[in-house]
XYZ file of C-alpha atoms in Angstrom:
460
model
C 74.857 140.376 -73.778
C 76.664 138.992 -70.784
C 74.683 136.801 -68.955
C 73.432 137.808 -65.219
C 74.629 134.520 -63.979
C 77.996 133.873 -66.528
C 80.880 134.980 -64.235
C 82.117 131.116 -64.832
C 81.884 130.955 -68.269
C 84.055 131.699 -71.173
C 81.661 131.476 -74.016
C 78.858 133.186 -75.127
C 75.998 131.022 -76.684
C 75.298 131.889 -80.280
C 72.108 133.736 -80.630
C 70.101 131.089 -82.085
C 71.156 128.877 -78.890
C 69.901 131.214 -76.725
C 66.891 131.872 -78.590
C 66.816 127.628 -78.621
C 66.915 127.314 -75.180
C 64.819 131.092 -74.106
C 61.409 131.018 -72.674
C 60.305 134.887 -72.303
C 58.408 134.017 -75.325
C 56.021 132.388 -73.322
C 56.316 133.016 -69.494
C 56.558 136.374 -70.457
C 52.682 135.450 -69.659
C 54.124 135.370 -65.657
C 55.027 139.045 -65.560
C 53.137 140.388 -62.970
C 52.540 137.001 -60.978
C 56.718 137.427 -60.977
C 56.543 141.069 -59.716
C 54.426 140.404 -56.940
C 56.484 137.203 -56.342
C 59.399 139.836 -56.296
C 57.328 142.649 -53.975
C 57.288 140.043 -51.641
C 60.227 138.419 -51.327
C 61.893 141.838 -50.995
C 59.353 142.626 -48.025
C 60.658 139.831 -46.540
C 64.576 140.446 -46.912
C 63.319 143.808 -45.290
C 61.770 142.352 -42.234
C 63.932 139.766 -41.324
C 66.621 142.158 -41.576
C 68.259 141.111 -44.673
C 68.065 144.154 -46.681
C 67.814 147.424 -45.159
C 64.414 149.650 -45.024
C 65.752 151.522 -47.367
C 67.297 148.861 -49.737
C 63.547 147.522 -49.239
C 61.955 150.806 -50.272
C 64.073 151.188 -53.264
C 63.370 147.966 -54.582
C 59.706 147.775 -54.350
C 59.116 151.004 -55.559
C 61.529 150.220 -58.877
C 59.290 147.371 -59.060
C 55.888 149.128 -59.060
C 57.705 151.109 -61.557
C 58.311 148.457 -64.006
C 54.690 147.084 -62.938
C 53.420 150.691 -64.485
C 55.649 150.412 -67.552
C 54.707 147.050 -68.411
C 50.889 148.138 -67.994
C 51.419 150.921 -70.274
C 53.320 148.092 -73.352
C 56.404 150.638 -72.487
C 58.638 147.318 -71.783
C 60.435 145.309 -74.436
C 61.825 141.507 -72.849
C 64.760 140.307 -74.183
C 65.569 136.855 -75.835
C 69.221 137.017 -74.703
C 68.209 137.071 -70.890
C 66.240 134.127 -71.336
C 63.132 134.345 -68.757
C 61.171 137.020 -66.978
C 62.568 136.682 -63.675
C 66.374 137.406 -65.837
C 64.304 140.175 -67.540
C 62.369 141.861 -64.580
C 65.794 141.833 -62.698
C 68.104 143.016 -65.129
C 65.394 145.928 -65.864
C 65.552 146.591 -61.621
C 68.848 146.778 -61.966
C 68.945 149.596 -65.057
C 65.693 151.544 -62.997
C 67.607 152.005 -59.485
C 71.220 150.490 -60.127
C 73.147 147.899 -58.302
C 70.844 147.480 -55.321
C 68.382 145.629 -57.534
C 70.504 143.185 -57.410
C 69.970 142.373 -53.856
C 66.714 141.153 -54.753
C 67.502 137.467 -55.345
C 69.045 137.216 -52.198
C 68.024 133.885 -50.800
C 66.070 132.776 -53.725
C 66.726 130.728 -57.008
C 64.610 131.180 -60.380
C 63.580 127.652 -59.468
C 61.419 128.341 -56.747
C 60.844 132.067 -58.216
C 59.009 129.944 -61.304
C 57.313 127.788 -59.033
C 56.117 130.709 -57.379
C 54.763 132.445 -60.587
C 53.004 129.359 -61.278
C 51.626 128.733 -58.382
C 50.242 132.305 -58.274
C 48.884 132.702 -61.932
C 47.152 128.739 -61.349
C 45.392 129.864 -58.111
C 43.786 133.041 -60.022
C 43.267 131.921 -63.433
C 41.412 128.511 -62.035
C 38.947 130.484 -59.906
C 38.208 132.726 -63.421
C 37.387 129.349 -64.988
C 35.165 128.216 -61.972
C 33.374 131.878 -62.594
C 33.034 131.213 -66.257
C 31.681 127.322 -65.275
C 28.644 128.829 -63.102
C 28.006 131.150 -65.947
C 27.744 128.188 -68.300
C 25.544 126.454 -65.769
C 23.739 129.745 -65.746
C 22.925 129.680 -68.893
C 21.309 126.358 -69.270
C 19.629 126.128 -65.942
C 17.624 129.611 -67.918
C 16.859 127.233 -70.716
C 15.801 124.431 -69.001
C 13.395 126.423 -66.719
C 11.932 127.310 -70.050
C 11.252 123.889 -71.403
C 10.670 121.563 -68.613
C 7.576 120.077 -70.454
C 9.118 120.307 -73.781
C 9.662 116.858 -75.011
C 11.949 115.109 -77.125
C 13.541 111.827 -77.841
C 15.825 110.416 -75.406
C 18.934 108.301 -77.803
C 20.926 104.803 -76.458
C 23.551 104.025 -78.984
C 22.144 106.938 -80.943
C 19.084 105.016 -81.697
C 15.495 106.394 -80.138
C 14.828 104.921 -76.653
C 12.225 106.829 -74.517
C 10.444 110.178 -74.731
C 12.335 112.880 -71.907
C 12.052 116.421 -70.974
C 14.801 118.832 -73.460
C 15.501 120.271 -69.487
C 16.448 117.034 -68.358
C 18.563 116.335 -70.828
C 20.351 120.045 -70.559
C 20.301 119.315 -66.548
C 22.564 116.698 -67.175
C 25.333 118.846 -68.424
C 24.520 121.072 -65.795
C 25.480 118.496 -62.921
C 28.617 117.381 -65.277
C 29.654 120.776 -65.020
C 29.265 121.115 -60.749
C 31.292 118.352 -60.864
C 33.809 119.987 -62.869
C 33.936 122.751 -61.204
C 34.346 120.843 -57.646
C 37.415 119.434 -58.992
C 38.975 122.984 -60.031
C 38.097 123.708 -56.253
C 39.442 120.931 -54.400
C 42.736 121.488 -56.788
C 42.801 124.783 -55.355
C 44.337 123.106 -52.128
C 47.026 121.566 -54.015
C 47.883 125.251 -55.495
C 47.516 126.860 -52.365
C 51.048 126.177 -51.102
C 53.984 128.769 -51.421
C 57.460 127.483 -53.127
C 59.359 130.562 -52.345
C 62.611 130.226 -50.265
C 62.857 126.876 -51.006
C 65.768 128.231 -53.114
C 67.304 126.131 -55.971
C 66.665 123.012 -54.249
C 68.283 122.870 -50.598
C 67.104 125.975 -48.711
C 69.376 129.007 -48.161
C 71.334 130.367 -44.974
C 70.026 133.380 -44.613
C 67.530 133.829 -41.680
C 64.503 134.318 -44.171
C 60.450 133.547 -42.964
C 58.953 131.488 -45.743
C 55.865 132.012 -43.738
C 55.910 135.631 -44.113
C 55.923 135.309 -47.839
C 53.191 132.462 -47.711
C 51.167 135.430 -46.135
C 52.156 138.460 -48.183
C 51.459 135.961 -51.489
C 47.985 134.917 -49.781
C 48.614 131.121 -49.694
C 47.850 129.288 -46.872
C 50.698 126.217 -47.067
C 54.243 126.550 -47.714
C 55.537 123.517 -48.874
C 57.498 121.361 -46.193
C 60.443 119.833 -48.585
C 62.466 122.392 -50.197
C 63.050 119.477 -53.128
C 59.694 118.677 -53.700
C 58.936 122.362 -53.536
C 60.806 123.423 -56.990
C 60.216 120.193 -58.733
C 56.587 119.601 -58.076
C 54.301 120.409 -60.824
C 51.573 118.151 -59.926
C 49.089 120.794 -59.285
C 49.472 121.749 -62.783
C 49.271 117.749 -64.297
C 45.893 117.719 -62.066
C 44.839 121.365 -63.685
C 45.246 119.976 -67.000
C 43.643 116.812 -65.793
C 40.174 118.748 -64.508
C 40.777 120.643 -67.996
C 40.712 117.622 -69.780
C 37.718 116.490 -68.279
C 35.997 119.751 -68.368
C 37.008 119.830 -72.538
C 35.101 115.896 -72.630
C 32.144 117.286 -71.664
C 31.953 120.444 -73.582
C 32.660 118.390 -76.388
C 30.051 116.078 -75.831
C 27.292 118.951 -75.743
C 29.181 119.892 -78.858
C 28.339 117.134 -80.349
C 24.510 117.202 -79.565
C 24.372 120.560 -80.975
C 25.939 119.333 -83.995
C 23.385 117.171 -84.422
C 20.450 118.777 -83.016
C 20.784 121.599 -85.329
C 21.442 119.669 -88.619
C 18.167 119.696 -90.872
C 18.353 115.973 -90.392
C 17.279 116.650 -86.621
C 16.496 120.263 -86.745
C 15.711 120.376 -82.660
C 17.580 123.798 -82.357
C 19.472 126.386 -84.208
C 21.931 128.159 -83.522
C 22.684 132.056 -83.562
C 24.598 133.431 -86.555
C 27.166 134.966 -84.102
C 27.794 131.299 -83.678
C 27.991 129.748 -87.512
C 29.756 130.526 -90.572
C 28.947 129.929 -94.241
C 30.167 127.883 -96.990
C 32.720 129.702 -99.873
C 30.771 127.715 -102.296
C 26.987 126.433 -101.002
C 24.791 129.456 -100.256
C 22.600 128.221 -98.052
C 24.856 126.317 -95.142
C 24.972 127.516 -91.956
C 27.710 125.298 -90.228
C 27.964 124.873 -86.336
C 31.690 126.073 -86.551
C 31.813 126.706 -83.323
C 30.616 124.129 -82.543
C 33.124 121.675 -83.694
C 35.953 123.991 -82.835
C 34.958 122.676 -79.357
C 35.202 119.560 -80.354
C 38.407 119.565 -82.102
C 39.961 122.000 -79.160
C 38.708 118.714 -76.803
C 42.360 116.898 -78.210
C 44.740 120.247 -77.911
C 44.076 119.686 -73.921
C 44.008 116.277 -73.827
C 47.651 116.211 -75.719
C 48.652 119.181 -73.047
C 47.805 116.521 -70.241
C 49.622 113.705 -71.890
C 52.965 115.863 -72.556
C 53.449 117.012 -69.283
C 52.961 113.329 -67.898
C 55.291 112.618 -70.427
C 58.154 114.928 -69.421
C 57.422 114.533 -65.681
C 58.207 110.481 -65.976
C 61.863 110.199 -65.719
C 62.949 113.455 -64.038
C 65.060 113.109 -60.807
C 64.664 115.506 -58.352
C 65.122 118.869 -57.959
C 65.023 121.260 -60.911
C 65.393 120.273 -64.518
C 65.519 122.084 -67.531
C 62.579 120.339 -69.279
C 60.651 121.382 -66.701
C 60.222 124.483 -69.189
C 58.008 122.670 -71.171
C 55.523 122.909 -68.288
C 54.705 126.243 -69.039
C 52.878 126.545 -72.740
C 50.817 123.370 -72.615
C 49.228 125.405 -68.935
C 48.801 128.891 -70.898
C 47.335 127.046 -73.581
C 45.142 125.195 -71.576
C 44.012 128.247 -69.756
C 43.014 130.084 -73.057
C 41.232 127.574 -74.697
C 38.704 126.573 -71.234
C 38.098 130.161 -71.015
C 37.552 131.163 -74.015
C 35.242 127.751 -75.208
C 33.166 127.998 -71.492
C 32.713 131.470 -73.100
C 31.205 130.903 -76.666
C 29.119 127.607 -75.040
C 27.314 129.993 -72.921
C 26.974 132.398 -75.601
C 25.363 129.586 -77.878
C 23.104 128.163 -75.116
C 21.658 131.782 -74.575
C 21.060 132.371 -77.964
C 19.990 128.957 -79.399
C 16.508 128.642 -80.640
C 14.724 125.778 -79.739
C 12.220 124.032 -82.275
C 10.222 122.360 -79.743
C 7.524 121.226 -82.379
C 9.927 119.284 -84.053
C 11.286 117.603 -80.829
C 7.798 116.560 -79.909
C 7.190 115.805 -83.333
C 9.533 113.093 -83.608
C 8.696 111.341 -80.325
C 5.341 110.270 -82.421
C 7.280 108.701 -85.322
C 9.408 105.845 -83.272
C 9.014 103.169 -81.145
C 10.243 105.010 -78.056
C 7.110 104.798 -76.019
C 7.271 100.860 -76.309
C 9.098 100.968 -72.674
C 5.772 102.423 -71.648
C 3.332 98.981 -73.218
C 6.056 96.881 -71.221
C 5.568 98.957 -67.414
C 2.079 98.893 -68.591
C 1.572 95.044 -68.380
C 4.036 94.415 -65.953
C 1.754 96.572 -63.483
C -0.960 94.505 -64.457
C 0.647 91.334 -62.727
C 2.651 89.931 -66.202
C 6.341 89.604 -65.419
C 8.231 91.824 -67.119
C 10.403 89.817 -69.184
C 7.027 88.113 -70.513
C 5.711 91.921 -70.945
C 8.657 92.805 -72.638
C 8.473 89.887 -75.439
C 4.633 90.713 -75.615
C 5.957 94.365 -76.771
C 8.501 93.170 -78.797
C 6.084 91.432 -80.937
C 3.744 94.026 -81.205
C 6.876 96.499 -82.495
C 7.949 93.655 -85.331
C 3.744 94.136 -86.143
C 3.630 97.397 -86.298
C 7.148 97.712 -88.829
C 5.388 94.997 -90.970
C 1.938 97.059 -91.350
C 4.235 100.302 -91.386
C 2.581 101.924 -88.616
C 3.136 102.925 -84.691
C 2.254 101.522 -81.278
C -0.464 103.971 -80.935
C -1.852 103.365 -84.566
C -2.984 100.047 -83.234
C -6.503 99.175 -82.871
C -7.378 98.206 -79.427
C -8.456 94.694 -80.240
C -4.701 94.007 -81.820
C -3.233 95.263 -78.486
C -6.027 92.752 -76.688
C -4.981 89.670 -79.445
C -1.517 90.290 -77.861
C -3.077 90.331 -74.332
C -6.323 90.683 -73.482
C -5.178 92.627 -69.874
C -4.893 95.952 -72.108
C -7.250 98.304 -72.179
C -8.632 101.687 -73.756
C -6.312 103.953 -71.133
C -3.316 102.085 -73.215
C -3.687 104.939 -75.926
C -2.962 107.705 -72.821
C -0.161 105.629 -71.345
C 1.960 105.795 -75.068
C 1.295 109.394 -75.295
C 4.700 110.456 -75.626
C 3.704 113.535 -72.708
C 1.818 111.532 -70.112
C 5.143 108.741 -70.488
C 7.690 111.811 -69.901
C 5.350 113.100 -66.918
C 5.288 110.097 -65.359
C 8.342 108.952 -64.490
C 8.739 110.662 -61.187
C 11.708 108.273 -59.533
C 14.278 110.435 -58.126
C 16.469 111.636 -61.246
C 13.935 111.168 -63.525
C 12.702 112.635 -66.583
C 9.395 113.383 -64.845
C 7.818 117.315 -65.118
C 7.771 117.416 -60.819
C 11.452 115.754 -60.526
C 13.215 118.110 -63.495
C 11.777 121.076 -61.529
C 12.898 119.629 -58.044
C 16.282 119.553 -59.826
C 16.171 122.936 -61.652
C 15.378 124.203 -57.897
C 18.387 122.485 -55.848
C 20.458 123.497 -59.104
C 19.221 126.977 -58.663
C 20.564 127.061 -54.947
C 23.727 125.567 -55.716
C 24.539 128.608 -58.140
C 22.551 131.377 -55.711
C 22.928 129.548 -51.744
C 22.353 132.979 -50.997
C 18.912 133.631 -52.265
């Protein structure tokens, strides 16, 4: 097949060379963005008098016809035509004749593909933000049900202090809120139109770049044509934000994996989000959570890959930049899928609140309560810390917990300890009393839940 750009060539590439250089196997993902950009470009050419009204209408009708055929699955793309742009242009020429070749006036594939990716990412980032909000809503719903569900809080994966299960879940709500904020902010950089920048130097035709920007819903145009076609910062930024988001999902996935194990048995995942073993009939594996944890590395890889591709490129466009798309497409699909799966896991999980509460009664996570109690009696906290440490040692030697000690044993350590210590050491009371701003106290947890609800539903 003769290339649309092949006028100065005397040889054609072998099929395997064409296949190596072609991007159509993956950039066909941009087909509707490419058609949308082409429609805007055609309307601009007509408005500026570069195309006649008849030519403009014919091109727009041809593009609309191609779009309908693509939607019906009636179009096969050709590797020989390299990419989505040349495939659409060839389809247009076949549809309406040589006039279709006028569509490429005053533009290059360089500004065309950049425009396609801006359009694509603008749409997909908004979809991901919506998916994040659905997961936040699921976390919020579970948190509302479990404000007074007590569980062990951990540091270094060792039991540290009792906390509200809702408080733990809400920590991830706020992580996702920051992820959402970063993605929303990135839309400012995505919202730029490169269309009309040409290959790198602009064009001699009297085009109106602001017209096409407005037609495509962009707020801004790139001020420098070389920057317009070579900028992939907006994709790097998206991949960076996606990596942070996946890191947060991976951390929660790890907790779900631990909590659903027999050793913890704090939650049970719905059968929909678990699998069995081919050899061990009793197994219920948290495979979906494990996959999310594993797919995090995949997204990280796409970020590092694009940074590496771009790090030594001179201006303006280079064929290396063809490698910017697959990672972007895969990240969008991966992040969207992980958010949907996680939302389902959260909504359907069973919380074993009795097991959580029981776990707080079989450890020393209430030791800080005793230290705070002594400090409130006037003992310097460092001294109180030492006294409590010795009481914990006594318990370890006796094979019991702090609440099992007699009042006489407490008072031997410090006569300031009174009978109210048993209420103070209650895990429920320990959680309830932590009412500093942002703390795990029930009042504070309800306060952050209300604030979170207003963020998700500002009009309620």
